[in-house]
Amino acid sequence: MDRLIIEGGHPLKGEVTIAGAKNAALGLIPAVLLAEGVCKLENVPNIKDVNRFINILSKMGAKIERPNNNTVIFDTSSVAQYEMMDDETRKMRASYYLIGALLGRFKKVVIPFPGGCNIGVRPIDQHIKGFEALGAKVEIEHGIIKAYADELIGASIYMDVVSVGATINIMLAAVRAKGVTILENAAKEPHVVDVANFLNLMGANIKGAGTDIIKITGVSKMHGCEYMVIPDQIEAGTYMIAAVATKGDVLIKNIIPKHLESISAKLIEMGAEIFEYDDSIRVIGKENLRAINIKTLPYPGFPTDLQQPMAVLMCMAQGLGTITESIFENRFKYVDELQRMGAEILVNGRAAMISGKKKLSGTKLSATDLRAGAAMVIAGLVADGKTEVTELKHLDRGYENMEQKLLGLGAKIVRIRD
Ligand code: UD1
């Protein structure tokens, strides 16, 4: 298994270009199943989760061309399959989008119950509630989800929790339903808007994405189009945090600064300096950081996917800070690893209290999940001595060329391929 060896203590300096958003791409790829025609996606991140989803579509019979690493052309006209029971589909969390997309296209679907990062119970009851409201019958037995409908009919759906996945999934089915669907208490994340923009370009009629009420008027046909995936808010945030943690000075390019406001605000509160430009942001770390309190919230709140990297930064700050995780019930598993480096973090239920100004010392760490992996890498960048990060399969699912990008910023990092 591959591992990263990181020598800590080198400030990150220079420029880094951010890839397309993983969570947007994972919604856009299944959405191409709804087009009668060819779809070209650009700025597609070259990461494991995305490549796995492209592979799933290929196995379903889609014709796929990849003129370069970040451009993918899909022709799904020959796809006739509504059942996808392979191991890749089972392993991937985002494979749940096949339910919405295949219901929209064929009015029936059979897939395994989705896997993904182990960060607590991850029900899909809100997705199912939406599909049932649209007239589908949904059955879950022996780890298999079956959904089918004679026809999908628009409905008013109130979501009991704000869910990115359920919002996108219901949109995927509702664009091909008869009549109007109103989705209330919808998620407002940038990737929800990105999927809605893409669907509209394919001929759908979606209004209000980015607010908590989305109105979808069903259409009978959708066509191919060309589209550019938005930049990855979480990858950008990870490099912003790494820049501050290493007291570096980094220009982060190909981003939408508005998507990063909650992160910028917290970094400024800690004492970092931030300069925003049209599509880039410069982040400068300072000597004395202040402790802060963070609560993870749906967009535009502070993203749950960045609380782990942020915990490392809070270990560098003066005083006691807290992170309250309000989205997932079990997202502090990485704390054990940071404690082994000397971090002083006390977890109590959904809150972690972090005493700053403790020296982290390099050791062997296991990346317990994707974003925990990013936290381990940042911890390695600031720790005394050498840090070894294992279980890179998680990190590779979500970060494109992470070690090359860090090397370009002056980090001392090497991947050992075993
Ligand atoms: C997506 C992202 C993930 C991110 C998360 C929150 C993808 C592929 N993944 O995950 O990186 O951490 O958003 O921003 O885009 N819930 C229910 N019932 C449901 C659905 C969700 O109770 O039917 C709960 C979840 O358990 C969780 C909360 O709602 O507590 C938010 O989950 P959700 O937004 O759906 O996350 P995902 O779409 O799985």
Short mmCIF file of C-alpha atoms and ligand atoms in Angstrom, two decimals:
data_model
loop_
_atom_site.label_atom_id
_atom_site.label_comp_id
_atom_site.label_asym_id
_atom_site.label_seq_id
_atom_site.Cartn_x
_atom_site.Cartn_y
_atom_site.Cartn_z
CA MET A 1 0.00 0.00 0.00
CA ASP A 2 1.24 3.52 -0.83
CA ARG A 3 2.29 5.85 1.93
CA LEU A 4 3.38 9.47 2.21
CA ILE A 5 6.49 10.51 4.07
CA ILE A 6 6.43 14.15 5.08
CA GLU A 7 9.19 16.17 6.69
CA GLY A 8 7.56 18.91 8.74
CA GLY A 9 8.55 22.52 9.28
CA HIS A 10 8.66 23.92 5.74
CA PRO A 11 6.30 26.85 5.05
CA LEU A 12 4.19 26.46 1.90
CA LYS A 13 5.00 29.20 -0.61
CA GLY A 14 3.93 29.80 -4.20
CA GLU A 15 0.87 29.05 -6.31
CA VAL A 16 -1.47 26.09 -6.50
CA THR A 17 -4.27 25.45 -8.99
CA ILE A 18 -7.46 23.88 -7.69
CA ALA A 19 -9.18 21.05 -9.56
CA GLY A 20 -12.86 20.71 -10.42
CA ALA A 21 -15.17 19.94 -7.52
CA LYS A 22 -15.40 16.27 -6.61
CA ASN A 23 -18.90 16.53 -5.18
CA ALA A 24 -20.15 18.46 -8.21
CA ALA A 25 -18.60 16.00 -10.68
CA LEU A 26 -20.18 13.11 -8.79
CA GLY A 27 -23.60 14.66 -9.44
CA LEU A 28 -22.87 15.70 -13.04
CA ILE A 29 -21.62 12.29 -14.21
CA PRO A 30 -24.87 10.39 -13.47
CA ALA A 31 -26.83 13.39 -14.79
CA VAL A 32 -25.47 12.69 -18.30
CA LEU A 33 -27.69 9.58 -18.30
CA LEU A 34 -30.65 11.94 -18.74
CA ALA A 35 -29.39 13.44 -22.02
CA GLU A 36 -30.36 12.17 -25.40
CA GLY A 37 -27.09 13.22 -26.97
CA VAL A 38 -23.44 13.76 -26.20
CA CYS A 39 -22.29 15.62 -23.07
CA LYS A 40 -18.80 17.03 -22.69
CA LEU A 41 -17.58 17.78 -19.18
CA GLU A 42 -14.46 19.87 -18.62
CA ASN A 43 -12.46 20.56 -15.44
CA VAL A 44 -13.34 17.05 -14.24
CA PRO A 45 -11.04 16.17 -11.32
CA ASN A 46 -8.81 13.17 -12.03
CA ILE A 47 -9.47 11.40 -8.72
CA LYS A 48 -10.49 7.88 -7.77
CA ASP A 49 -14.14 8.51 -6.86
CA VAL A 50 -14.77 10.34 -10.13
CA ASN A 51 -12.90 7.78 -12.25
CA ARG A 52 -14.83 5.01 -10.56
CA PHE A 53 -18.14 6.67 -11.45
CA ILE A 54 -17.01 7.16 -15.07
CA ASN A 55 -16.12 3.47 -15.10
CA ILE A 56 -19.56 2.55 -13.78
CA LEU A 57 -21.19 4.43 -16.67
CA SER A 58 -18.86 2.72 -19.10
CA LYS A 59 -19.86 -0.69 -17.71
CA MET A 60 -23.49 0.34 -18.19
CA GLY A 61 -22.82 0.77 -21.90
CA ALA A 62 -22.02 4.50 -22.20
CA LYS A 63 -19.43 5.43 -24.83
CA ILE A 64 -16.74 7.46 -23.13
CA GLU A 65 -13.84 9.43 -24.56
CA ARG A 66 -11.18 11.18 -22.52
CA PRO A 67 -9.29 13.64 -24.74
CA ASN A 68 -7.25 14.64 -21.70
CA ASN A 69 -7.13 13.91 -17.95
CA ASN A 70 -9.75 16.52 -17.10
CA THR A 71 -12.16 16.32 -20.04
CA VAL A 72 -14.68 13.53 -20.47
CA ILE A 73 -17.15 13.06 -23.33
CA PHE A 74 -20.16 10.83 -22.65
CA ASP A 75 -22.59 9.33 -25.11
CA THR A 76 -25.20 7.42 -23.14
CA SER A 77 -27.60 6.80 -26.06
CA SER A 78 -26.78 3.09 -26.10
CA VAL A 79 -27.29 2.59 -22.34
CA ALA A 80 -30.21 0.24 -21.83
CA GLN A 81 -29.34 -1.00 -18.38
CA TYR A 82 -31.17 0.10 -15.24
CA GLU A 83 -29.54 -2.45 -12.96
CA MET A 84 -25.97 -1.93 -11.74
CA MET A 85 -25.02 -4.41 -9.05
CA ASP A 86 -21.21 -4.44 -9.26
CA ASP A 87 -18.74 -3.92 -6.44
CA GLU A 88 -17.69 -0.42 -7.52
CA THR A 89 -21.28 0.80 -7.26
CA ARG A 90 -21.59 -0.72 -3.78
CA LYS A 91 -18.37 0.92 -2.54
CA MET A 92 -19.25 4.43 -3.64
CA ARG A 93 -21.40 6.76 -1.60
CA ALA A 94 -22.36 8.89 -4.62
CA SER A 95 -23.67 5.87 -6.54
CA TYR A 96 -26.98 6.79 -4.89
CA TYR A 97 -27.32 9.38 -7.69
CA LEU A 98 -27.96 6.49 -10.05
CA ILE A 99 -31.35 6.11 -8.36
CA GLY A 100 -32.50 9.61 -9.38
CA ALA A 101 -30.85 9.52 -12.81
CA LEU A 102 -32.10 6.03 -13.78
CA LEU A 103 -35.57 6.68 -12.39
CA GLY A 104 -35.60 9.85 -14.50
CA ARG A 105 -34.49 7.96 -17.61
CA PHE A 106 -35.99 4.46 -17.34
CA LYS A 107 -38.47 4.83 -14.42
CA LYS A 108 -36.72 1.90 -12.79
CA VAL A 109 -33.41 1.17 -11.09
CA VAL A 110 -31.68 -1.59 -9.10
CA ILE A 111 -28.41 -0.81 -7.26
CA PRO A 112 -26.63 -1.90 -4.06
CA PHE A 113 -27.03 0.25 -0.94
CA PRO A 114 -24.14 2.78 -1.22
CA GLY A 115 -20.91 2.71 0.85
CA GLY A 116 -18.46 5.62 1.36
CA CYS A 117 -16.52 7.20 4.24
CA ASN A 118 -17.24 5.73 7.65
CA ILE A 119 -18.30 8.89 9.50
CA GLY A 120 -21.43 7.64 11.25
CA VAL A 121 -24.87 6.50 10.18
CA ARG A 122 -25.68 7.87 6.73
CA PRO A 123 -29.35 7.20 6.02
CA ILE A 124 -30.96 7.95 2.65
CA ASP A 125 -34.51 8.25 3.96
CA GLN A 126 -34.88 11.79 2.54
CA HIS A 127 -33.91 10.58 -0.94
CA ILE A 128 -36.51 7.81 -0.67
CA LYS A 129 -39.15 10.17 0.69
CA GLY A 130 -38.60 12.33 -2.41
CA PHE A 131 -38.79 9.46 -4.91
CA GLU A 132 -41.94 8.12 -3.25
CA ALA A 133 -43.52 11.58 -3.37
CA LEU A 134 -42.83 11.56 -7.14
CA GLY A 135 -44.78 8.30 -7.39
CA ALA A 136 -41.99 5.69 -7.27
CA LYS A 137 -42.12 2.50 -5.24
CA VAL A 138 -38.86 1.97 -3.36
CA GLU A 139 -37.82 -1.35 -1.79
CA ILE A 140 -34.66 -2.07 0.20
CA GLU A 141 -33.89 -5.74 0.80
CA HIS A 142 -30.65 -7.64 1.40
CA GLY A 143 -28.60 -4.48 0.79
CA ILE A 144 -30.24 -3.84 -2.59
CA ILE A 145 -32.32 -0.79 -3.51
CA LYS A 146 -35.04 -1.24 -6.12
CA ALA A 147 -37.15 1.68 -7.28
CA TYR A 148 -39.71 1.82 -10.08
CA ALA A 149 -42.64 3.91 -11.25
CA ASP A 150 -45.21 3.79 -14.05
CA GLU A 151 -44.70 7.49 -14.32
CA LEU A 152 -43.10 10.19 -12.18
CA ILE A 153 -45.42 13.04 -11.23
CA GLY A 154 -44.25 16.36 -9.77
CA ALA A 155 -44.98 16.89 -6.07
CA SER A 156 -44.30 19.19 -3.11
CA ILE A 157 -41.52 17.72 -1.00
CA TYR A 158 -40.39 19.09 2.35
CA MET A 159 -37.02 17.70 3.39
CA ASP A 160 -36.74 16.99 7.13
CA VAL A 161 -32.97 17.52 7.09
CA VAL A 162 -30.89 19.65 4.76
CA SER A 163 -29.23 17.03 2.57
CA VAL A 164 -26.95 17.70 -0.39
CA GLY A 165 -27.35 14.16 -1.69
CA ALA A 166 -31.15 14.08 -1.39
CA THR A 167 -31.52 17.53 -3.01
CA ILE A 168 -29.45 16.55 -6.06
CA ASN A 169 -30.95 13.07 -6.30
CA ILE A 170 -34.54 14.30 -6.23
CA MET A 171 -33.69 16.96 -8.84
CA LEU A 172 -32.30 14.24 -11.12
CA ALA A 173 -35.60 12.36 -11.06
CA ALA A 174 -37.91 15.39 -10.97
CA VAL A 175 -36.51 17.00 -14.15
CA ARG A 176 -38.19 14.16 -16.09
CA ALA A 177 -41.40 14.00 -13.99
CA LYS A 178 -44.74 15.27 -15.29
CA GLY A 179 -45.63 18.67 -13.81
CA VAL A 180 -44.03 20.77 -11.10
CA THR A 181 -41.95 19.65 -8.13
CA ILE A 182 -41.31 22.02 -5.25
CA LEU A 183 -38.39 21.04 -3.04
CA GLU A 184 -38.45 22.82 0.31
CA ASN A 185 -35.59 23.01 2.83
CA ALA A 186 -33.23 22.14 -0.02
CA ALA A 187 -29.44 22.19 0.35
CA LYS A 188 -27.75 25.33 -1.03
CA GLU A 189 -24.20 24.02 -1.59
CA PRO A 190 -22.35 25.27 -4.70
CA HIS A 191 -22.45 21.77 -6.18
CA VAL A 192 -26.26 21.67 -5.91
CA VAL A 193 -26.30 24.84 -8.03
CA ASP A 194 -23.73 23.34 -10.41
CA VAL A 195 -25.83 20.24 -11.06
CA ALA A 196 -28.95 22.41 -11.55
CA ASN A 197 -27.08 24.66 -14.04
CA PHE A 198 -25.92 21.60 -15.97
CA LEU A 199 -29.40 20.08 -16.06
CA ASN A 200 -30.83 23.41 -17.27
CA LEU A 201 -28.25 23.52 -20.04
CA MET A 202 -29.46 20.03 -21.02
CA GLY A 203 -33.00 21.39 -21.35
CA ALA A 204 -34.37 21.01 -17.82
CA ASN A 205 -36.37 23.74 -16.11
CA ILE A 206 -35.04 24.26 -12.57
CA LYS A 207 -35.43 27.54 -10.70
CA GLY A 208 -34.19 28.55 -7.26
CA ALA A 209 -31.14 26.28 -6.88
CA GLY A 210 -28.91 27.93 -4.28
CA THR A 211 -31.94 28.93 -2.19
CA ASP A 212 -33.86 26.60 0.10
CA ILE A 213 -36.84 26.34 -2.29
CA ILE A 214 -36.21 24.75 -5.67
CA LYS A 215 -38.93 24.59 -8.34
CA ILE A 216 -38.55 21.96 -11.04
CA THR A 217 -40.90 21.86 -14.00
CA GLY A 218 -40.58 18.47 -15.66
CA VAL A 219 -39.60 18.18 -19.34
CA SER A 220 -40.05 15.22 -21.66
CA LYS A 221 -36.68 15.48 -23.45
CA MET A 222 -33.18 16.58 -22.59
CA HIS A 223 -30.22 17.02 -24.92
CA GLY A 224 -26.43 16.92 -24.80
CA CYS A 225 -24.30 19.94 -23.92
CA GLU A 226 -20.82 21.13 -22.91
CA TYR A 227 -20.16 22.11 -19.34
CA MET A 228 -17.29 23.09 -17.04
CA VAL A 229 -17.27 21.71 -13.47
CA ILE A 230 -16.94 24.39 -10.75
CA PRO A 231 -13.72 24.55 -8.69
CA ASP A 232 -13.50 22.39 -5.58
CA GLN A 233 -14.39 24.43 -2.52
CA ILE A 234 -13.05 21.76 -0.17
CA GLU A 235 -9.73 21.25 -1.96
CA ALA A 236 -9.24 25.04 -1.99
CA GLY A 237 -10.11 25.24 1.72
CA THR A 238 -7.63 22.46 2.48
CA TYR A 239 -4.76 24.40 0.86
CA MET A 240 -5.88 27.62 2.58
CA ILE A 241 -5.67 25.87 5.95
CA ALA A 242 -2.33 24.24 5.06
CA ALA A 243 -0.92 27.65 4.09
CA VAL A 244 -1.89 29.17 7.44
CA ALA A 245 -0.77 26.12 9.45
CA THR A 246 2.73 26.21 7.92
CA LYS A 247 2.92 30.04 8.23
CA GLY A 248 3.22 30.11 4.49
CA ASP A 249 2.11 32.45 1.70
CA VAL A 250 0.08 30.76 -1.04
CA LEU A 251 -1.89 32.00 -4.03
CA ILE A 252 -4.75 29.56 -4.59
CA LYS A 253 -5.91 29.73 -8.20
CA ASN A 254 -9.00 28.62 -10.16
CA ILE A 255 -11.47 29.15 -7.33
CA ILE A 256 -14.70 31.04 -6.65
CA PRO A 257 -13.87 33.22 -3.60
CA LYS A 258 -17.58 33.48 -2.65
CA HIS A 259 -17.68 29.71 -2.04
CA LEU A 260 -14.86 30.10 0.46
CA GLU A 261 -16.29 32.92 2.58
CA SER A 262 -16.97 30.84 5.69
CA ILE A 263 -13.40 29.51 5.60
CA SER A 264 -11.82 32.90 4.92
CA ALA A 265 -13.82 34.42 7.79
CA LYS A 266 -12.55 31.83 10.26
CA LEU A 267 -8.94 32.09 9.09
CA ILE A 268 -9.06 35.89 9.41
CA GLU A 269 -10.56 35.49 12.90
CA MET A 270 -7.53 33.35 13.79
CA GLY A 271 -5.18 36.09 12.57
CA ALA A 272 -4.31 35.01 9.01
CA GLU A 273 -4.18 37.52 6.18
CA ILE A 274 -6.37 36.93 3.12
CA PHE A 275 -6.55 38.79 -0.18
CA GLU A 276 -9.37 37.95 -2.58
CA TYR A 277 -9.11 38.37 -6.35
CA ASP A 278 -11.58 37.45 -9.13
CA ASP A 279 -10.73 33.76 -9.31
CA SER A 280 -7.91 33.34 -6.82
CA ILE A 281 -7.17 34.01 -3.19
CA ARG A 282 -3.87 34.70 -1.40
CA VAL A 283 -3.49 33.28 2.08
CA ILE A 284 -0.70 34.32 4.45
CA GLY A 285 -0.09 32.55 7.76
CA LYS A 286 1.04 34.55 10.78
CA GLU A 287 3.14 33.75 13.83
CA ASN A 288 0.51 34.09 16.56
CA LEU A 289 -2.85 32.51 15.81
CA ARG A 290 -5.89 32.98 18.05
CA ALA A 291 -8.12 30.08 19.17
CA ILE A 292 -11.62 30.12 17.68
CA ASN A 293 -14.91 28.23 17.86
CA ILE A 294 -16.39 26.51 14.83
CA LYS A 295 -19.73 24.85 14.22
CA THR A 296 -20.16 22.88 11.02
CA LEU A 297 -23.35 23.77 9.15
CA PRO A 298 -24.91 23.34 5.71
CA TYR A 299 -23.72 25.94 3.13
CA PRO A 300 -23.14 28.87 3.56
CA GLY A 301 -22.01 27.70 7.01
CA PHE A 302 -18.62 26.18 7.76
CA PRO A 303 -18.35 22.88 5.82
CA THR A 304 -18.11 19.62 7.75
CA ASP A 305 -15.53 18.43 5.20
CA LEU A 306 -13.04 21.00 6.49
CA GLN A 307 -13.38 20.54 10.24
CA GLN A 308 -10.61 17.90 10.33
CA PRO A 309 -7.96 20.06 8.61
CA MET A 310 -9.14 22.96 10.78
CA ALA A 311 -8.57 20.91 13.94
CA VAL A 312 -4.86 20.67 13.05
CA LEU A 313 -4.68 24.44 12.59
CA MET A 314 -6.38 24.96 15.93
CA CYS A 315 -3.60 22.91 17.55
CA MET A 316 -1.24 25.75 16.51
CA ALA A 317 -3.37 28.56 18.01
CA GLN A 318 -3.06 30.24 21.41
CA GLY A 319 -5.83 29.15 23.81
CA LEU A 320 -8.79 26.80 23.85
CA GLY A 321 -10.97 26.40 20.76
CA THR A 322 -13.95 24.17 20.01
CA ILE A 323 -15.32 22.42 16.97
CA THR A 324 -18.97 21.40 17.07
CA GLU A 325 -19.89 18.88 14.39
CA SER A 326 -23.58 19.29 13.59
CA ILE A 327 -23.78 17.35 10.30
CA PHE A 328 -22.33 13.88 10.95
CA GLU A 329 -22.48 11.99 14.21
CA ASN A 330 -19.06 10.36 14.17
CA ARG A 331 -16.55 12.60 12.51
CA PHE A 332 -13.87 12.82 15.21
CA LYS A 333 -12.14 9.48 14.62
CA TYR A 334 -9.03 11.27 13.36
CA VAL A 335 -8.53 12.82 16.81
CA ASP A 336 -6.86 9.62 18.09
CA GLU A 337 -4.23 10.00 15.40
CA LEU A 338 -3.58 13.68 16.22
CA GLN A 339 -3.33 12.82 19.92
CA ARG A 340 -0.54 10.39 19.08
CA MET A 341 1.33 13.39 17.66
CA GLY A 342 0.93 15.29 20.93
CA ALA A 343 -2.28 17.21 20.22
CA GLU A 344 -4.47 17.97 23.22
CA ILE A 345 -8.03 17.39 22.06
CA LEU A 346 -10.94 16.33 24.21
CA VAL A 347 -13.98 14.95 22.42
CA ASN A 348 -17.33 15.05 24.11
CA GLY A 349 -20.14 13.81 21.85
CA ARG A 350 -20.38 16.18 18.92
CA ALA A 351 -17.84 18.68 20.28
CA ALA A 352 -14.05 18.65 20.33
CA MET A 353 -12.13 21.01 22.62
CA ILE A 354 -8.66 21.79 21.35
CA SER A 355 -5.89 23.26 23.52
CA GLY A 356 -3.54 25.03 21.20
CA LYS A 357 0.19 25.71 21.21
CA LYS A 358 1.07 22.05 21.69
CA LYS A 359 3.98 20.85 19.60
CA LEU A 360 3.03 18.10 17.18
CA SER A 361 5.69 15.47 16.58
CA GLY A 362 5.89 13.28 13.50
CA THR A 363 4.81 9.66 13.71
CA LYS A 364 3.04 6.96 11.67
CA LEU A 365 -0.59 7.90 10.99
CA SER A 366 -3.47 6.16 9.33
CA ALA A 367 -5.83 8.27 7.19
CA THR A 368 -9.12 6.99 8.59
CA ASP A 369 -11.23 8.69 5.90
CA LEU A 370 -10.88 11.19 3.07
CA ARG A 371 -10.89 14.48 4.97
CA ALA A 372 -9.12 12.93 7.97
CA GLY A 373 -6.38 12.05 5.46
CA ALA A 374 -6.08 15.73 4.51
CA ALA A 375 -5.80 16.61 8.19
CA MET A 376 -3.01 14.02 8.65
CA VAL A 377 -1.06 15.52 5.74
CA ILE A 378 -1.35 19.04 7.18
CA ALA A 379 -0.33 17.69 10.59
CA GLY A 380 2.73 16.14 8.92
CA LEU A 381 3.60 19.48 7.28
CA VAL A 382 3.74 21.25 10.64
CA ALA A 383 5.05 18.48 12.91
CA ASP A 384 8.60 18.10 14.17
CA GLY A 385 10.43 15.40 12.26
CA LYS A 386 8.98 12.85 9.86
CA THR A 387 5.37 11.78 9.54
CA GLU A 388 4.22 8.73 7.63
CA VAL A 389 0.61 8.71 6.39
CA THR A 390 -0.85 5.35 5.35
CA GLU A 391 -4.27 4.31 3.94
CA LEU A 392 -3.90 6.73 1.03
CA LYS A 393 -6.81 5.07 -0.76
CA HIS A 394 -9.08 7.52 1.05
CA LEU A 395 -7.02 10.59 0.17
CA ASP A 396 -6.74 9.54 -3.49
CA ARG A 397 -10.54 9.40 -3.74
CA GLY A 398 -10.80 13.16 -3.32
CA TYR A 399 -7.52 15.07 -3.92
CA GLU A 400 -5.96 15.37 -7.37
CA ASN A 401 -2.13 15.14 -7.35
CA MET A 402 -1.90 16.22 -3.74
CA GLU A 403 1.75 15.45 -3.23
CA GLN A 404 2.77 17.11 -6.54
CA LYS A 405 0.81 20.23 -5.61
CA LEU A 406 2.45 20.30 -2.17
CA LEU A 407 5.90 19.70 -3.66
CA GLY A 408 5.26 22.68 -5.94
CA LEU A 409 4.65 24.74 -2.81
CA GLY A 410 7.93 23.70 -1.25
CA ALA A 411 6.75 20.87 0.99
CA LYS A 412 9.09 17.96 1.64
CA ILE A 413 6.81 15.08 0.79
CA VAL A 414 7.32 11.82 -1.02
CA ARG A 415 5.01 8.97 -1.95
CA ILE A 416 6.40 5.51 -1.43
CA ARG A 417 4.67 3.03 -3.75
CA ASP A 418 4.68 -0.43 -2.24
C1 UD1 B 1 -22.40 15.21 0.82
C2 UD1 B 1 -20.94 15.18 0.39
C3 UD1 B 1 -20.03 15.06 1.61
C4 UD1 B 1 -20.34 16.15 2.62
C5 UD1 B 1 -21.82 16.20 2.94
C6 UD1 B 1 -22.21 17.39 3.80
C7 UD1 B 1 -21.11 14.13 -1.78
C8 UD1 B 1 -20.84 12.91 -2.60
N1 UD1 B 1 -20.76 14.05 -0.48
O1 UD1 B 1 -22.64 13.96 1.47
O2 UD1 B 1 -18.68 15.20 1.15
O3 UD1 B 1 -19.63 15.88 3.81
O4 UD1 B 1 -22.58 16.30 1.72
O5 UD1 B 1 -21.87 18.58 3.18
O6 UD1 B 1 -21.57 15.15 -2.26
N2 UD1 B 1 -29.30 12.68 6.09
C9 UD1 B 1 -30.44 12.03 6.52
N3 UD1 B 1 -31.23 11.43 5.59
C10 UD1 B 1 -30.94 11.45 4.27
C11 UD1 B 1 -29.79 12.13 3.83
C12 UD1 B 1 -28.98 12.74 4.76
O7 UD1 B 1 -30.72 11.97 7.70
O8 UD1 B 1 -31.70 10.89 3.48
C13 UD1 B 1 -28.43 13.35 7.06
C14 UD1 B 1 -27.02 12.76 7.09
O9 UD1 B 1 -26.95 11.63 7.93
C15 UD1 B 1 -26.23 13.92 7.60
C16 UD1 B 1 -26.95 15.14 6.97
O10 UD1 B 1 -28.24 14.69 6.63
O11 UD1 B 1 -26.35 14.00 9.00
C17 UD1 B 1 -26.29 15.72 5.76
O12 UD1 B 1 -26.03 14.70 4.83
P1 UD1 B 1 -25.95 14.94 3.26
O13 UD1 B 1 -25.93 16.41 2.98
O14 UD1 B 1 -26.98 14.13 2.59
O15 UD1 B 1 -24.52 14.35 2.92
P2 UD1 B 1 -24.15 13.49 1.67
O16 UD1 B 1 -24.94 13.91 0.47
O17 UD1 B 1 -24.09 12.06 2.04
#
